[in-house]
Amino acid sequence: MFPLQQGFALDPEAYVPPVVSAVTTVVLFLAVFVIVYLVGTSVVARVVRESLERREFEETLVGLAVSTAVAITGVLAVALAATVAGFGIVLAAFATLAGALALAVGFAAQDLIANFVAGVFIIQDEPFTAGDWIEWGGNDGVVREIHLRVTKLDTFDNQLVTVPNADLANAAVVNNVANDRRRVSVDFGIGYGDDIERARAAIVDEGAGVDGALDAPEPTAPVTGLGDSAVVLSGRLWIDPREHGYGAVRARFVEAVKERFDAEGIDMPYPHTELTGGVDVTGVGGIESATGD
């Protein structure tokens, strides 16, 4: 038993250097990391924020850029600290693993990334903002909120629609309230026997009296077509789309002109087909004989 016990005898001096070396390495790693991270984040965050604010970027993008810069600085601080402390092998393995993980995440979240990038451009370029009435791909709605991944809109039936930002970024978006003036156009048909100037005067007069119509440009009513059953005049007036709703103004315009036409006896014909010529009926005598039998 004595030799066995001698084989397991501990020599404290044999373990002191490795322990000291390990502690020194860890302390060196932590010291370098803390110094680089604290100094780097304070400097980088300030530089990024001031640079973007000077260029008048949106606060959402400024905050996102600062957070991203801080995260990148943290990764660089870990890499630098590991290099100084002698963790080169561990760092290389970590870099390989991180690269493979980033590639896998990129393939799995490509739609998410596309929506995120589109959201950044929408927020920065501002093709529309909250409160705007927009149309895209046969849909329309009023923008409620713009997020980095999706945009939320309210339809005119008071339904909430959540649209991925990539869909809006890749579509032709019509902003109906982007400008301070918008034209409201309504086609009115009158009979071929009616007086065009009289009808035009009625349309222009009623258009000028519609609530929300601008004084300049003045309402107009040019002839835009000769239909199968009517002469078409396009009643046109201008509104401020941010002050008055397009649909409400158009409805008032149509109703006012219809009542004016009725009062003045101006015809508003509906489509109809007129048949001309004669019809020959044969075999009537044979039918009567069969009926008599």
Short mmCIF file of N, CA, C and O in Angstrom, two decimals, residues 50-156:
data_model
loop_
_atom_site.label_atom_id
_atom_site.label_comp_id
_atom_site.label_asym_id
_atom_site.label_seq_id
_atom_site.Cartn_x
_atom_site.Cartn_y
_atom_site.Cartn_z
N GLU A 50 -23.88 60.88 -33.96
CA GLU A 50 -23.69 62.25 -34.44
C GLU A 50 -23.64 62.31 -35.96
O GLU A 50 -24.17 63.25 -36.57
N SER A 51 -23.02 61.31 -36.58
CA SER A 51 -22.92 61.30 -38.03
C SER A 51 -24.29 61.16 -38.69
O SER A 51 -24.60 61.88 -39.65
N LEU A 52 -25.12 60.26 -38.18
CA LEU A 52 -26.44 60.05 -38.78
C LEU A 52 -27.39 61.20 -38.45
O LEU A 52 -28.19 61.59 -39.30
N GLU A 53 -27.32 61.72 -37.24
CA GLU A 53 -28.19 62.85 -36.89
C GLU A 53 -27.83 64.09 -37.70
O GLU A 53 -28.70 64.88 -38.04
N ARG A 54 -26.55 64.25 -38.01
CA ARG A 54 -26.13 65.38 -38.84
C ARG A 54 -26.72 65.28 -40.24
O ARG A 54 -26.99 66.29 -40.89
N ARG A 55 -26.93 64.05 -40.70
CA ARG A 55 -27.53 63.83 -42.02
C ARG A 55 -29.05 63.70 -41.94
O ARG A 55 -29.70 63.35 -42.93
N GLU A 56 -29.61 63.95 -40.77
CA GLU A 56 -31.06 63.99 -40.54
C GLU A 56 -31.73 62.66 -40.85
O GLU A 56 -32.80 62.61 -41.45
N PHE A 57 -31.10 61.57 -40.42
CA PHE A 57 -31.74 60.26 -40.54
C PHE A 57 -32.83 60.14 -39.49
O PHE A 57 -32.83 60.83 -38.47
N GLU A 58 -33.80 59.24 -39.76
CA GLU A 58 -34.88 58.98 -38.80
C GLU A 58 -34.29 58.41 -37.51
O GLU A 58 -33.31 57.67 -37.52
N GLU A 59 -34.94 58.76 -36.38
CA GLU A 59 -34.46 58.32 -35.07
C GLU A 59 -34.47 56.79 -34.97
O GLU A 59 -33.61 56.19 -34.32
N THR A 60 -35.44 56.15 -35.64
CA THR A 60 -35.49 54.68 -35.62
C THR A 60 -34.24 54.08 -36.23
O THR A 60 -33.64 53.14 -35.69
N LEU A 61 -33.81 54.63 -37.36
CA LEU A 61 -32.61 54.13 -38.03
C LEU A 61 -31.36 54.49 -37.25
O LEU A 61 -30.40 53.71 -37.22
N VAL A 62 -31.36 55.65 -36.60
CA VAL A 62 -30.21 56.04 -35.79
C VAL A 62 -30.01 55.06 -34.63
O VAL A 62 -28.92 54.58 -34.37
N GLY A 63 -31.12 54.76 -33.93
CA GLY A 63 -31.03 53.81 -32.83
C GLY A 63 -30.60 52.43 -33.28
O GLY A 63 -29.80 51.76 -32.61
N LEU A 64 -31.13 52.00 -34.43
CA LEU A 64 -30.75 50.69 -34.97
C LEU A 64 -29.26 50.66 -35.33
O LEU A 64 -28.56 49.69 -35.04
N ALA A 65 -28.78 51.73 -35.96
CA ALA A 65 -27.36 51.78 -36.35
C ALA A 65 -26.45 51.78 -35.12
O ALA A 65 -25.41 51.12 -35.11
N VAL A 66 -26.84 52.52 -34.10
CA VAL A 66 -26.03 52.56 -32.88
C VAL A 66 -25.99 51.18 -32.21
O VAL A 66 -24.93 50.71 -31.79
N SER A 67 -27.14 50.53 -32.13
CA SER A 67 -27.18 49.18 -31.52
C SER A 67 -26.33 48.20 -32.31
O SER A 67 -25.61 47.37 -31.74
N THR A 68 -26.40 48.26 -33.63
CA THR A 68 -25.60 47.37 -34.47
C THR A 68 -24.11 47.64 -34.29
O THR A 68 -23.30 46.71 -34.20
N ALA A 69 -23.74 48.93 -34.23
CA ALA A 69 -22.33 49.28 -34.04
C ALA A 69 -21.80 48.79 -32.69
O ALA A 69 -20.68 48.30 -32.60
N VAL A 70 -22.63 48.91 -31.66
CA VAL A 70 -22.22 48.43 -30.33
C VAL A 70 -22.03 46.91 -30.35
O VAL A 70 -21.07 46.38 -29.77
N ALA A 71 -22.95 46.20 -31.01
CA ALA A 71 -22.83 44.74 -31.08
C ALA A 71 -21.56 44.33 -31.83
O ALA A 71 -20.84 43.42 -31.42
N ILE A 72 -21.27 45.01 -32.93
CA ILE A 72 -20.06 44.69 -33.70
C ILE A 72 -18.81 44.99 -32.87
O ILE A 72 -17.83 44.23 -32.89
N THR A 73 -18.84 46.09 -32.14
CA THR A 73 -17.71 46.43 -31.27
C THR A 73 -17.49 45.36 -30.22
O THR A 73 -16.34 45.00 -29.88
N GLY A 74 -18.57 44.81 -29.66
CA GLY A 74 -18.45 43.74 -28.68
C GLY A 74 -17.80 42.51 -29.26
O GLY A 74 -16.93 41.88 -28.62
N VAL A 75 -18.19 42.15 -30.48
CA VAL A 75 -17.58 40.98 -31.14
C VAL A 75 -16.10 41.22 -31.39
O VAL A 75 -15.25 40.34 -31.16
N LEU A 76 -15.76 42.42 -31.85
CA LEU A 76 -14.35 42.75 -32.10
C LEU A 76 -13.55 42.76 -30.79
O LEU A 76 -12.38 42.36 -30.77
N ALA A 77 -14.19 43.21 -29.72
CA ALA A 77 -13.51 43.22 -28.42
C ALA A 77 -13.20 41.80 -27.97
O ALA A 77 -12.10 41.51 -27.46
N VAL A 78 -14.14 40.88 -28.17
CA VAL A 78 -13.90 39.47 -27.82
C VAL A 78 -12.76 38.90 -28.66
O VAL A 78 -11.87 38.21 -28.15
N ALA A 79 -12.78 39.20 -29.97
CA ALA A 79 -11.74 38.67 -30.86
C ALA A 79 -10.37 39.22 -30.48
O ALA A 79 -9.38 38.47 -30.42
N LEU A 80 -10.30 40.52 -30.21
CA LEU A 80 -9.01 41.11 -29.85
C LEU A 80 -8.50 40.59 -28.51
O LEU A 80 -7.31 40.27 -28.36
N ALA A 81 -9.40 40.48 -27.54
CA ALA A 81 -9.01 39.98 -26.22
C ALA A 81 -8.53 38.53 -26.32
O ALA A 81 -7.55 38.14 -25.67
N ALA A 82 -9.22 37.72 -27.11
CA ALA A 82 -8.81 36.32 -27.27
C ALA A 82 -7.45 36.21 -27.95
O ALA A 82 -6.63 35.36 -27.60
N THR A 83 -7.19 37.09 -28.90
CA THR A 83 -5.90 37.07 -29.59
C THR A 83 -4.76 37.45 -28.65
O THR A 83 -3.71 36.80 -28.61
N VAL A 84 -4.98 38.51 -27.87
CA VAL A 84 -3.94 38.96 -26.93
C VAL A 84 -3.69 37.92 -25.85
O VAL A 84 -2.55 37.67 -25.43
N ALA A 85 -4.76 37.25 -25.39
CA ALA A 85 -4.62 36.26 -24.32
C ALA A 85 -4.10 34.92 -24.82
O ALA A 85 -3.84 34.02 -24.01
N GLY A 86 -4.00 34.75 -26.11
CA GLY A 86 -3.46 33.50 -26.64
C GLY A 86 -4.50 32.45 -26.90
O GLY A 86 -4.19 31.25 -26.90
N PHE A 87 -5.77 32.87 -27.13
CA PHE A 87 -6.84 31.92 -27.44
C PHE A 87 -7.02 31.78 -28.94
O PHE A 87 -8.13 31.74 -29.43
N GLY A 88 -5.95 31.75 -29.68
CA GLY A 88 -6.05 31.73 -31.14
C GLY A 88 -6.80 30.54 -31.67
O GLY A 88 -7.64 30.66 -32.58
N ILE A 89 -6.56 29.36 -31.13
CA ILE A 89 -7.23 28.15 -31.62
C ILE A 89 -8.72 28.21 -31.34
O ILE A 89 -9.55 27.91 -32.19
N VAL A 90 -9.05 28.64 -30.12
CA VAL A 90 -10.48 28.76 -29.77
C VAL A 90 -11.16 29.80 -30.64
O VAL A 90 -12.29 29.62 -31.10
N LEU A 91 -10.45 30.90 -30.89
CA LEU A 91 -11.02 31.96 -31.72
C LEU A 91 -11.26 31.48 -33.15
O LEU A 91 -12.29 31.79 -33.76
N ALA A 92 -10.32 30.71 -33.69
CA ALA A 92 -10.50 30.18 -35.04
C ALA A 92 -11.69 29.25 -35.12
O ALA A 92 -12.50 29.29 -36.07
N ALA A 93 -11.83 28.37 -34.11
CA ALA A 93 -12.98 27.46 -34.09
C ALA A 93 -14.28 28.24 -33.96
O ALA A 93 -15.29 27.93 -34.61
N PHE A 94 -14.26 29.27 -33.13
CA PHE A 94 -15.45 30.08 -32.94
C PHE A 94 -15.83 30.81 -34.24
O PHE A 94 -17.01 30.90 -34.59
N ALA A 95 -14.83 31.32 -34.95
CA ALA A 95 -15.10 32.02 -36.21
C ALA A 95 -15.71 31.08 -37.25
O ALA A 95 -16.64 31.44 -37.98
N THR A 96 -15.18 29.85 -37.32
CA THR A 96 -15.73 28.87 -38.25
C THR A 96 -17.18 28.53 -37.93
O THR A 96 -18.04 28.47 -38.81
N LEU A 97 -17.43 28.30 -36.63
CA LEU A 97 -18.79 27.99 -36.20
C LEU A 97 -19.73 29.16 -36.45
O LEU A 97 -20.86 28.97 -36.91
N ALA A 98 -19.26 30.36 -36.17
CA ALA A 98 -20.10 31.54 -36.37
C ALA A 98 -20.42 31.74 -37.85
O ALA A 98 -21.53 32.12 -38.21
N GLY A 99 -19.43 31.47 -38.71
CA GLY A 99 -19.67 31.61 -40.14
C GLY A 99 -20.71 30.63 -40.64
O GLY A 99 -21.61 30.98 -41.41
N ALA A 100 -20.60 29.38 -40.21
CA ALA A 100 -21.58 28.37 -40.61
C ALA A 100 -22.97 28.70 -40.08
O ALA A 100 -23.99 28.55 -40.79
N LEU A 101 -23.02 29.18 -38.84
CA LEU A 101 -24.30 29.55 -38.25
C LEU A 101 -24.93 30.73 -38.98
O LEU A 101 -26.14 30.75 -39.25
N ALA A 102 -24.10 31.72 -39.34
CA ALA A 102 -24.62 32.88 -40.06
C ALA A 102 -25.16 32.49 -41.43
O ALA A 102 -26.19 33.00 -41.88
N LEU A 103 -24.47 31.56 -42.10
CA LEU A 103 -24.94 31.09 -43.41
C LEU A 103 -26.28 30.38 -43.29
O LEU A 103 -27.19 30.61 -44.09
N ALA A 104 -26.42 29.51 -42.28
CA ALA A 104 -27.67 28.79 -42.08
C ALA A 104 -28.82 29.74 -41.74
O ALA A 104 -29.92 29.62 -42.28
N VAL A 105 -28.53 30.70 -40.87
CA VAL A 105 -29.57 31.66 -40.49
C VAL A 105 -29.95 32.52 -41.69
O VAL A 105 -31.12 32.87 -41.88
N GLY A 106 -28.97 32.87 -42.52
CA GLY A 106 -29.25 33.69 -43.69
C GLY A 106 -30.20 33.01 -44.66
O GLY A 106 -31.13 33.64 -45.18
N PHE A 107 -29.99 31.72 -44.91
CA PHE A 107 -30.90 30.98 -45.79
C PHE A 107 -32.28 30.83 -45.17
O PHE A 107 -33.30 30.93 -45.86
N ALA A 108 -32.34 30.58 -43.88
CA ALA A 108 -33.62 30.35 -43.22
C ALA A 108 -34.42 31.63 -43.08
O ALA A 108 -35.66 31.60 -43.07
N ALA A 109 -33.74 32.76 -42.96
CA ALA A 109 -34.45 34.02 -42.67
C ALA A 109 -34.30 35.02 -43.81
O ALA A 109 -34.30 36.22 -43.57
N GLN A 110 -34.18 34.55 -45.05
CA GLN A 110 -33.98 35.48 -46.15
C GLN A 110 -35.18 36.38 -46.37
O GLN A 110 -35.02 37.57 -46.69
N ASP A 111 -36.40 35.85 -46.18
CA ASP A 111 -37.58 36.70 -46.30
C ASP A 111 -37.61 37.76 -45.21
O ASP A 111 -37.97 38.92 -45.45
N LEU A 112 -37.26 37.34 -43.99
CA LEU A 112 -37.23 38.28 -42.88
C LEU A 112 -36.20 39.38 -43.12
O LEU A 112 -36.47 40.56 -42.88
N ILE A 113 -35.04 38.98 -43.64
CA ILE A 113 -34.00 39.96 -43.92
C ILE A 113 -34.44 40.91 -45.03
O ILE A 113 -34.20 42.12 -44.96
N ALA A 114 -35.10 40.37 -46.06
CA ALA A 114 -35.59 41.21 -47.16
C ALA A 114 -36.60 42.23 -46.64
O ALA A 114 -36.56 43.41 -47.03
N ASN A 115 -37.51 41.81 -45.77
CA ASN A 115 -38.49 42.74 -45.20
C ASN A 115 -37.80 43.79 -44.34
O ASN A 115 -38.19 44.96 -44.32
N PHE A 116 -36.79 43.37 -43.60
CA PHE A 116 -36.06 44.28 -42.73
C PHE A 116 -35.35 45.36 -43.56
O PHE A 116 -35.44 46.56 -43.25
N VAL A 117 -34.65 44.93 -44.61
CA VAL A 117 -33.94 45.89 -45.46
C VAL A 117 -34.94 46.83 -46.14
O VAL A 117 -34.71 48.04 -46.24
N ALA A 118 -36.06 46.28 -46.60
CA ALA A 118 -37.08 47.12 -47.23
C ALA A 118 -37.64 48.13 -46.24
O ALA A 118 -37.91 49.29 -46.59
N GLY A 119 -37.81 47.71 -44.99
CA GLY A 119 -38.30 48.63 -43.96
C GLY A 119 -37.34 49.78 -43.73
O GLY A 119 -37.76 50.92 -43.53
N VAL A 120 -36.04 49.49 -43.76
CA VAL A 120 -35.05 50.55 -43.60
C VAL A 120 -35.18 51.58 -44.71
O VAL A 120 -35.17 52.80 -44.48
N PHE A 121 -35.32 51.12 -45.96
CA PHE A 121 -35.44 52.05 -47.08
C PHE A 121 -36.77 52.82 -47.03
O PHE A 121 -36.82 54.01 -47.38
N ILE A 122 -37.84 52.17 -46.61
CA ILE A 122 -39.13 52.87 -46.51
C ILE A 122 -39.07 53.97 -45.46
O ILE A 122 -39.55 55.09 -45.68
N ILE A 123 -38.48 53.67 -44.32
CA ILE A 123 -38.38 54.67 -43.26
C ILE A 123 -37.49 55.83 -43.69
O ILE A 123 -37.78 57.00 -43.41
N GLN A 124 -36.40 55.53 -44.40
CA GLN A 124 -35.48 56.58 -44.80
C GLN A 124 -35.99 57.38 -45.99
O GLN A 124 -35.94 58.61 -46.00
N ASP A 125 -36.48 56.70 -47.04
CA ASP A 125 -36.91 57.39 -48.26
C ASP A 125 -38.27 58.05 -48.11
O ASP A 125 -38.60 58.99 -48.85
N GLU A 126 -39.10 57.55 -47.21
CA GLU A 126 -40.43 58.10 -46.92
C GLU A 126 -41.31 58.23 -48.18
O GLU A 126 -41.78 59.32 -48.52
N PRO A 127 -41.55 57.13 -48.92
CA PRO A 127 -42.54 57.20 -50.00
C PRO A 127 -43.93 57.41 -49.45
O PRO A 127 -44.83 57.86 -50.16
N PHE A 128 -44.12 57.08 -48.18
CA PHE A 128 -45.38 57.36 -47.48
C PHE A 128 -45.07 57.41 -45.99
O PHE A 128 -44.05 56.89 -45.53
N THR A 129 -45.97 58.05 -45.24
CA THR A 129 -45.82 58.15 -43.79
C THR A 129 -47.14 57.77 -43.14
O THR A 129 -48.16 57.56 -43.83
N ALA A 130 -47.14 57.69 -41.83
CA ALA A 130 -48.37 57.36 -41.11
C ALA A 130 -49.44 58.39 -41.42
O ALA A 130 -49.20 59.60 -41.39
N GLY A 131 -50.65 57.89 -41.73
CA GLY A 131 -51.76 58.77 -42.07
C GLY A 131 -52.00 58.93 -43.55
O GLY A 131 -53.03 59.47 -43.97
N ASP A 132 -51.07 58.44 -44.41
CA ASP A 132 -51.22 58.57 -45.86
C ASP A 132 -52.14 57.48 -46.40
O ASP A 132 -52.12 56.34 -45.93
N TRP A 133 -52.92 57.85 -47.41
CA TRP A 133 -53.75 56.88 -48.13
C TRP A 133 -52.96 56.41 -49.35
O TRP A 133 -52.65 57.20 -50.22
N ILE A 134 -52.63 55.11 -49.37
CA ILE A 134 -51.81 54.58 -50.46
C ILE A 134 -52.55 53.45 -51.16
O ILE A 134 -53.45 52.83 -50.61
N GLU A 135 -52.12 53.18 -52.40
CA GLU A 135 -52.63 52.06 -53.20
C GLU A 135 -51.44 51.27 -53.72
O GLU A 135 -50.43 51.85 -54.13
N TRP A 136 -51.57 49.95 -53.72
CA TRP A 136 -50.50 49.08 -54.23
C TRP A 136 -51.11 47.74 -54.64
O TRP A 136 -51.93 47.20 -53.94
N GLY A 137 -50.74 47.24 -55.78
CA GLY A 137 -51.15 45.91 -56.24
C GLY A 137 -52.65 45.66 -56.16
O GLY A 137 -53.07 44.56 -55.80
N GLY A 138 -53.47 46.65 -56.45
CA GLY A 138 -54.91 46.48 -56.39
C GLY A 138 -55.49 46.62 -55.00
O GLY A 138 -56.71 46.41 -54.81
N ASN A 139 -54.70 46.97 -54.02
CA ASN A 139 -55.16 47.17 -52.65
C ASN A 139 -54.97 48.63 -52.26
O ASN A 139 -54.18 49.35 -52.87
N ASP A 140 -55.67 49.05 -51.22
CA ASP A 140 -55.47 50.40 -50.72
C ASP A 140 -55.81 50.45 -49.24
O ASP A 140 -56.47 49.56 -48.70
N GLY A 141 -55.32 51.48 -48.58
CA GLY A 141 -55.57 51.65 -47.16
C GLY A 141 -54.84 52.87 -46.63
O GLY A 141 -54.03 53.48 -47.33
N VAL A 142 -55.13 53.21 -45.39
CA VAL A 142 -54.49 54.34 -44.72
C VAL A 142 -53.42 53.80 -43.78
O VAL A 142 -53.70 52.92 -42.95
N VAL A 143 -52.20 54.29 -43.92
CA VAL A 143 -51.07 53.79 -43.14
C VAL A 143 -51.27 54.13 -41.67
O VAL A 143 -51.48 55.29 -41.30
N ARG A 144 -51.22 53.10 -40.83
CA ARG A 144 -51.32 53.31 -39.38
C ARG A 144 -49.93 53.37 -38.74
O ARG A 144 -49.62 54.31 -38.02
N GLU A 145 -49.11 52.35 -39.00
CA GLU A 145 -47.78 52.27 -38.40
C GLU A 145 -46.80 51.68 -39.40
O GLU A 145 -47.16 50.82 -40.21
N ILE A 146 -45.55 52.13 -39.34
CA ILE A 146 -44.48 51.60 -40.18
C ILE A 146 -43.42 51.01 -39.26
O ILE A 146 -42.82 51.74 -38.45
N HIS A 147 -43.21 49.71 -39.36
CA HIS A 147 -42.19 49.03 -38.57
C HIS A 147 -41.07 48.56 -39.50
O HIS A 147 -41.19 48.65 -40.73
N LEU A 148 -40.00 48.06 -38.92
CA LEU A 148 -38.88 47.61 -39.75
C LEU A 148 -39.22 46.38 -40.57
O LEU A 148 -38.64 46.16 -41.63
N ARG A 149 -40.16 45.55 -40.11
CA ARG A 149 -40.50 44.33 -40.84
C ARG A 149 -41.80 44.45 -41.60
O ARG A 149 -41.91 43.95 -42.72
N VAL A 150 -42.81 45.09 -41.05
CA VAL A 150 -44.13 45.17 -41.67
C VAL A 150 -44.66 46.60 -41.57
O VAL A 150 -44.18 47.41 -40.78
N THR A 151 -45.68 46.87 -42.38
CA THR A 151 -46.43 48.12 -42.32
C THR A 151 -47.89 47.78 -42.06
O THR A 151 -48.45 46.90 -42.72
N LYS A 152 -48.50 48.46 -41.12
CA LYS A 152 -49.90 48.21 -40.77
C LYS A 152 -50.77 49.32 -41.36
O LYS A 152 -50.45 50.51 -41.25
N LEU A 153 -51.87 48.89 -42.02
CA LEU A 153 -52.78 49.83 -42.66
C LEU A 153 -54.22 49.54 -42.25
O LEU A 153 -54.58 48.40 -41.94
N ASP A 154 -55.05 50.57 -42.29
CA ASP A 154 -56.48 50.44 -42.05
C ASP A 154 -57.21 50.60 -43.37
O ASP A 154 -56.98 51.58 -44.11
N THR A 155 -58.07 49.64 -43.72
CA THR A 155 -58.87 49.75 -44.93
C THR A 155 -60.05 50.68 -44.66
O THR A 155 -60.34 51.05 -43.52
N PHE A 156 -60.78 51.03 -45.71
CA PHE A 156 -61.93 51.91 -45.55
C PHE A 156 -63.12 51.16 -44.96
O PHE A 156 -64.13 51.78 -44.62
#
